[in-house]
Structure formats: structure tokens, C-alpha cells
Amino acid sequence: AQSVAQPEDQVNVAEGNPLTVKCTYSVSGNPYLFWYVQYPNRGLQFLLKYITGDNLVKGSYGFEAEFNKSQTSFHLKKPSALVSDSALYFCAVRDIGADKLIFGTGTRLQVFP
Amino acid sequence: DSGVTQTPKHLITATGQRVTLRCSPRSGDLSVYWYQQSLDQGLQFLIQYYNGEERAKGNILERFSAQQFPDLHSELNLSSLELGDSALYFCASSVNSASSTDTQYFGPGTRLTVL
């Protein structure tokens, strides 16, 4: 079965520092991976996706993610964190043979001024 | 703004009642998905419709049902509500159907509270 894991419930980082939110996946076949962000009392906003091609995927709001097949990881990164980046981040994988997304448990990112 | 709209934003009701959640997909999107977000279960896929037909089913209870209408909006019906049904219900839409790599865009959600 397809799955993703987000090993950190919370990540704390100082504003201006680089941030990484970790995600590992387990799939049979080629993985289609996604990152979404959820701000308080808001819906999920799409950040970026990996389908094929370059291992470094650039997305919205300065975020990028690095696909690593050997480590089965898809970590979300940003060179310089902003306080406004504080939110809940979800990694997801598209299920094989179906169109549904399977989500990780989420990682709360807290950026301190 | 994703372009996916959901109504109502909040719903408070009692156990045993029935409610209907409504979703309008982005213009041009044919697929609609319903997800449930709760503290204990996380984000879980419920059901997908494509151009009016049910396409995939997830962990959806028998008390729950959905449909997609000719104008492509969708409704999720929850009946015989229990306290454990309290959750945030999201609708998402995408252009295509299975075997696609299209992005799913999510609405703002409906927060259901069952008292």
C-alpha cells in the first residue's frame, strides 16, 4: 500500500534561517508526490508536486522540494523562513490505480521572529 | 483562493440528525473529491466523483453518501450523525480522473460539530 510518513510533529526555526520539513514515502511504482500547506481556519493550499523529471521541484511562496529516490524522501525546503510560513504542512502521495491522495500526519512549522 | 467553494463554513447539529455539505469545483474541473480531517484519523479520502459518476470510494461510512450533479457541483450527505463525525470536511477538484497527475485543489472546508 502507498504511504507517506512525516517523522516530525513540529519543526521550529528562526526567521531568516533555512527550513526543512521531512517526508518519506513507500510506494510500488513511480511516486507522484505533493506538498500542501494549511493555515489556521483555512483549506489546504497546494505548494508543489513531483511527477517526473528534475529532482528539485520549485513551488509557491519560495518553497522547493527535493526528491531522492534512493532515500525514498521528498523533503520540503525553503532557504529563508518567514514568520508567515508558520502553518501545518502535509506531504501526500497519489494512490496507484486510484486518484485519491494519501496524506501524512502533518508537520507543524513554527517560525520565530 | 483555490476556486473551489464549499458551503456552509460551519455547521452545528445534534446526534441523529442529517446534514448536507455542498461543493462547487473550479471552473472546468470534472473530478470532485471529499476528504475528512479529524484529530484522531488525520486527513482521509472519502469518495470521488468524475463527471457525475462515482469513481473511487475510500473509508466512507454507510451513513454517508454523495453525488455529483449535471452542473458538476457535489453534495455530501451525512446521516444519523454521531459525536465522532465532528470533523473538517474538505472538497477538492481536479481537471481529470484516474491515471491523471493533475493537482487536486482544495476548498476552505466545512467544519461540522455534532453535539
Short mmCIF file of C-alpha atoms in Angstrom, two decimals:
data_model
loop_
_atom_site.label_atom_id
_atom_site.label_comp_id
_atom_site.label_asym_id
_atom_site.label_seq_id
_atom_site.Cartn_x
_atom_site.Cartn_y
_atom_site.Cartn_z
CA ALA A 1 0.00 0.00 0.00
CA GLN A 2 1.10 3.53 -0.70
CA SER A 3 2.02 5.65 2.28
CA VAL A 4 3.93 8.72 3.36
CA ALA A 5 5.47 9.46 6.72
CA GLN A 6 6.24 12.78 8.31
CA PRO A 7 8.53 11.92 11.19
CA GLU A 8 8.36 15.31 12.93
CA ASP A 9 5.19 16.58 14.56
CA GLN A 10 6.70 20.05 14.86
CA VAL A 11 9.63 21.94 13.43
CA ASN A 12 10.85 25.16 14.99
CA VAL A 13 13.08 27.57 13.09
CA ALA A 14 14.17 31.17 13.49
CA GLU A 15 13.11 33.69 10.88
CA GLY A 16 15.72 34.04 8.17
CA ASN A 17 17.11 30.54 8.70
CA PRO A 18 16.65 27.72 6.21
CA LEU A 19 13.87 25.27 6.94
CA THR A 20 13.33 21.62 6.12
CA VAL A 21 10.15 19.62 6.63
CA LYS A 22 10.74 15.92 6.15
CA CYS A 23 8.69 13.37 4.25
CA THR A 24 9.45 9.78 3.32
CA TYR A 25 7.33 7.62 1.07
CA SER A 26 6.59 4.00 0.42
CA VAL A 27 5.10 3.20 -2.99
CA SER A 28 5.09 0.49 -5.60
CA GLY A 29 5.99 2.00 -8.93
CA ASN A 30 6.67 5.64 -9.66
CA PRO A 31 5.66 8.02 -6.91
CA TYR A 32 3.55 11.10 -7.51
CA LEU A 33 4.23 13.31 -4.51
CA PHE A 34 2.65 16.53 -3.29
CA TRP A 35 3.07 19.15 -0.59
CA TYR A 36 0.18 21.15 0.79
CA VAL A 37 0.03 23.82 3.48
CA GLN A 38 -2.85 24.51 5.85
CA TYR A 39 -3.10 27.86 7.59
CA PRO A 40 -5.37 28.20 10.64
CA ASN A 41 -9.05 28.04 9.71
CA ARG A 42 -8.16 27.70 6.05
CA GLY A 43 -8.23 24.94 3.49
CA LEU A 44 -5.26 23.10 2.08
CA GLN A 45 -3.20 25.10 -0.35
CA PHE A 46 -1.13 23.35 -3.00
CA LEU A 47 2.59 24.12 -2.83
CA LEU A 48 4.28 21.81 -5.32
CA LYS A 49 4.36 18.33 -6.79
CA TYR A 50 6.82 15.82 -8.17
CA ILE A 51 5.72 13.71 -11.10
CA THR A 52 8.89 13.07 -13.05
CA GLY A 53 11.98 14.91 -14.23
CA ASP A 54 14.19 17.17 -12.13
CA ASN A 55 14.67 16.02 -8.58
CA LEU A 56 14.44 19.61 -7.33
CA VAL A 57 10.91 20.92 -7.66
CA LYS A 58 10.14 24.59 -7.19
CA GLY A 59 6.77 25.68 -5.87
CA SER A 60 4.79 28.54 -4.44
CA TYR A 61 5.95 31.11 -1.87
CA GLY A 62 9.64 30.28 -2.36
CA PHE A 63 9.29 26.64 -1.31
CA GLU A 64 11.06 23.81 -3.05
CA ALA A 65 11.30 20.07 -2.52
CA GLU A 66 13.99 17.56 -3.24
CA PHE A 67 13.03 14.12 -4.50
CA ASN A 68 15.51 11.44 -3.50
CA LYS A 69 14.73 8.02 -4.90
CA SER A 70 17.47 6.14 -3.06
CA GLN A 71 16.34 7.52 0.29
CA THR A 72 12.63 7.48 -0.67
CA SER A 73 12.32 11.02 0.58
CA PHE A 74 10.64 14.20 -0.59
CA HIS A 75 11.70 16.90 1.86
CA LEU A 76 10.25 20.39 1.68
CA LYS A 77 12.74 23.24 1.94
CA LYS A 78 12.97 26.99 1.95
CA PRO A 79 16.24 28.95 2.06
CA SER A 80 14.97 31.68 4.39
CA ALA A 81 11.95 31.17 6.63
CA LEU A 82 9.34 33.84 7.30
CA VAL A 83 7.10 34.13 10.34
CA SER A 84 4.18 33.95 7.92
CA ASP A 85 5.32 30.44 6.90
CA SER A 86 4.09 29.15 10.26
CA ALA A 87 1.41 26.61 9.41
CA LEU A 88 0.64 22.90 9.14
CA TYR A 89 2.36 21.14 6.24
CA PHE A 90 1.18 17.92 4.67
CA CYS A 91 3.02 15.56 2.38
CA ALA A 92 0.86 13.35 0.16
CA VAL A 93 1.21 10.61 -2.42
CA ARG A 94 -1.26 9.77 -5.13
CA ASP A 95 -2.59 6.27 -4.78
CA ILE A 96 -1.75 3.83 -7.56
CA GLY A 97 -4.79 2.79 -9.53
CA ALA A 98 -6.92 5.46 -7.94
CA ASP A 99 -6.90 9.20 -7.96
CA LYS A 100 -7.06 9.78 -4.24
CA LEU A 101 -4.31 11.38 -2.20
CA ILE A 102 -2.85 9.63 0.82
CA PHE A 103 -1.68 12.16 3.35
CA GLY A 104 0.94 12.13 6.03
CA THR A 105 0.09 13.12 9.57
CA GLY A 106 1.27 16.67 9.08
CA THR A 107 4.13 18.74 10.48
CA ARG A 108 3.53 21.97 12.30
CA LEU A 109 6.11 24.57 11.32
CA GLN A 110 6.72 27.37 13.80
CA VAL A 111 8.91 30.23 12.66
CA PHE A 112 10.06 32.50 15.48
CA PRO A 113 10.91 36.17 14.94
CA ASP B 1 -8.22 31.32 -3.34
CA SER B 2 -8.30 27.90 -5.00
CA GLY B 3 -11.56 28.47 -6.85
CA VAL B 4 -13.28 25.60 -5.01
CA THR B 5 -16.18 26.78 -2.88
CA GLN B 6 -17.83 24.98 -0.01
CA THR B 7 -20.94 25.80 1.98
CA PRO B 8 -21.64 26.16 4.78
CA LYS B 9 -18.41 27.10 6.55
CA HIS B 10 -19.67 25.90 9.88
CA LEU B 11 -22.42 23.50 10.83
CA ILE B 12 -23.54 22.66 14.34
CA THR B 13 -26.09 19.94 14.78
CA ALA B 14 -27.23 17.22 17.16
CA THR B 15 -26.64 13.49 17.19
CA GLY B 16 -29.01 11.55 14.99
CA GLN B 17 -29.53 14.41 12.58
CA ARG B 18 -28.78 14.62 8.86
CA VAL B 19 -26.80 17.35 7.10
CA THR B 20 -25.78 18.18 3.56
CA LEU B 21 -22.46 19.74 2.63
CA ARG B 22 -22.12 21.41 -0.73
CA CYS B 23 -19.12 21.87 -3.01
CA SER B 24 -18.63 23.72 -6.28
CA PRO B 25 -15.46 22.73 -8.16
CA ARG B 26 -13.16 25.05 -10.04
CA SER B 27 -14.41 26.05 -13.44
CA GLY B 28 -13.54 23.31 -15.92
CA ASP B 29 -12.76 20.64 -13.32
CA LEU B 30 -14.66 17.38 -13.78
CA SER B 31 -13.50 15.48 -10.70
CA VAL B 32 -14.65 16.17 -7.17
CA TYR B 33 -13.17 14.54 -4.09
CA TRP B 34 -14.31 14.55 -0.49
CA TYR B 35 -11.89 14.25 2.44
CA GLN B 36 -12.42 14.22 6.17
CA GLN B 37 -9.93 15.77 8.58
CA SER B 38 -10.21 14.77 12.22
CA LEU B 39 -7.79 14.82 15.12
CA ASP B 40 -7.65 11.07 15.53
CA GLN B 41 -7.83 9.95 11.87
CA GLY B 42 -5.96 12.76 10.15
CA LEU B 43 -6.84 13.54 6.53
CA GLN B 44 -8.74 10.67 4.94
CA PHE B 45 -10.21 10.26 1.49
CA LEU B 46 -13.92 9.57 1.43
CA ILE B 47 -15.15 9.45 -2.16
CA GLN B 48 -14.51 10.73 -5.69
CA TYR B 49 -16.89 11.63 -8.49
CA TYR B 50 -15.95 12.22 -12.08
CA ASN B 51 -18.38 13.92 -14.42
CA GLY B 52 -21.37 12.73 -12.43
CA GLU B 53 -20.27 9.18 -11.77
CA GLU B 54 -18.74 7.66 -8.68
CA ARG B 55 -15.11 6.85 -9.45
CA ALA B 56 -13.49 5.78 -6.21
CA LYS B 57 -14.50 5.09 -2.66
CA GLY B 58 -12.41 5.31 0.47
CA ASN B 59 -13.21 4.93 4.12
CA ILE B 60 -16.70 6.30 3.79
CA LEU B 61 -19.30 5.14 6.26
CA GLU B 62 -22.59 3.67 5.03
CA ARG B 63 -24.34 6.56 6.78
CA PHE B 64 -22.58 8.93 4.37
CA SER B 65 -23.41 9.36 0.71
CA ALA B 66 -22.51 11.76 -2.04
CA GLN B 67 -23.49 12.72 -5.53
CA GLN B 68 -22.33 14.97 -8.33
CA PHE B 69 -24.91 16.86 -10.30
CA PRO B 70 -25.00 17.73 -14.03
CA ASP B 71 -23.61 21.20 -13.29
CA LEU B 72 -20.70 19.35 -11.57
CA HIS B 73 -21.35 20.60 -8.07
CA SER B 74 -21.33 17.90 -5.43
CA GLU B 75 -23.10 17.24 -2.18
CA LEU B 76 -22.02 15.07 0.73
CA ASN B 77 -24.88 13.80 2.85
CA LEU B 78 -24.19 12.69 6.40
CA SER B 79 -26.99 11.00 8.29
CA SER B 80 -27.61 9.52 11.74
CA LEU B 81 -24.82 11.73 12.94
CA GLU B 82 -22.63 10.69 15.84
CA LEU B 83 -20.27 12.68 18.02
CA GLY B 84 -17.35 11.08 16.21
CA ASP B 85 -18.45 12.58 12.92
CA SER B 86 -17.35 16.01 14.12
CA ALA B 87 -14.58 16.99 11.74
CA LEU B 88 -13.50 19.29 8.98
CA TYR B 89 -14.80 18.11 5.62
CA PHE B 90 -12.90 19.18 2.55
CA CYS B 91 -13.86 19.10 -1.05
CA ALA B 92 -11.20 19.13 -3.76
CA SER B 93 -11.39 19.25 -7.51
CA SER B 94 -9.16 18.44 -10.43
CA VAL B 95 -9.47 18.55 -14.18
CA ASN B 96 -9.35 14.88 -14.92
CA SER B 97 -9.91 11.42 -13.49
CA ALA B 98 -7.87 8.38 -12.57
CA SER B 99 -4.49 7.86 -14.20
CA SER B 100 -4.02 11.60 -14.20
CA THR B 101 -1.29 13.51 -12.40
CA ASP B 102 -3.45 16.57 -12.06
CA THR B 103 -3.28 18.62 -8.92
CA GLN B 104 -6.20 18.50 -6.55
CA TYR B 105 -7.25 21.95 -5.37
CA PHE B 106 -8.99 22.14 -2.04
CA GLY B 107 -11.86 24.25 -0.82
CA PRO B 108 -11.87 26.02 2.55
CA GLY B 109 -13.76 23.18 4.21
CA THR B 110 -16.91 22.78 6.26
CA ARG B 111 -16.44 22.39 9.98
CA LEU B 112 -19.07 20.04 11.34
CA THR B 113 -19.74 19.93 15.05
CA VAL B 114 -22.10 17.25 16.36
CA LEU B 115 -23.38 17.88 19.88
#
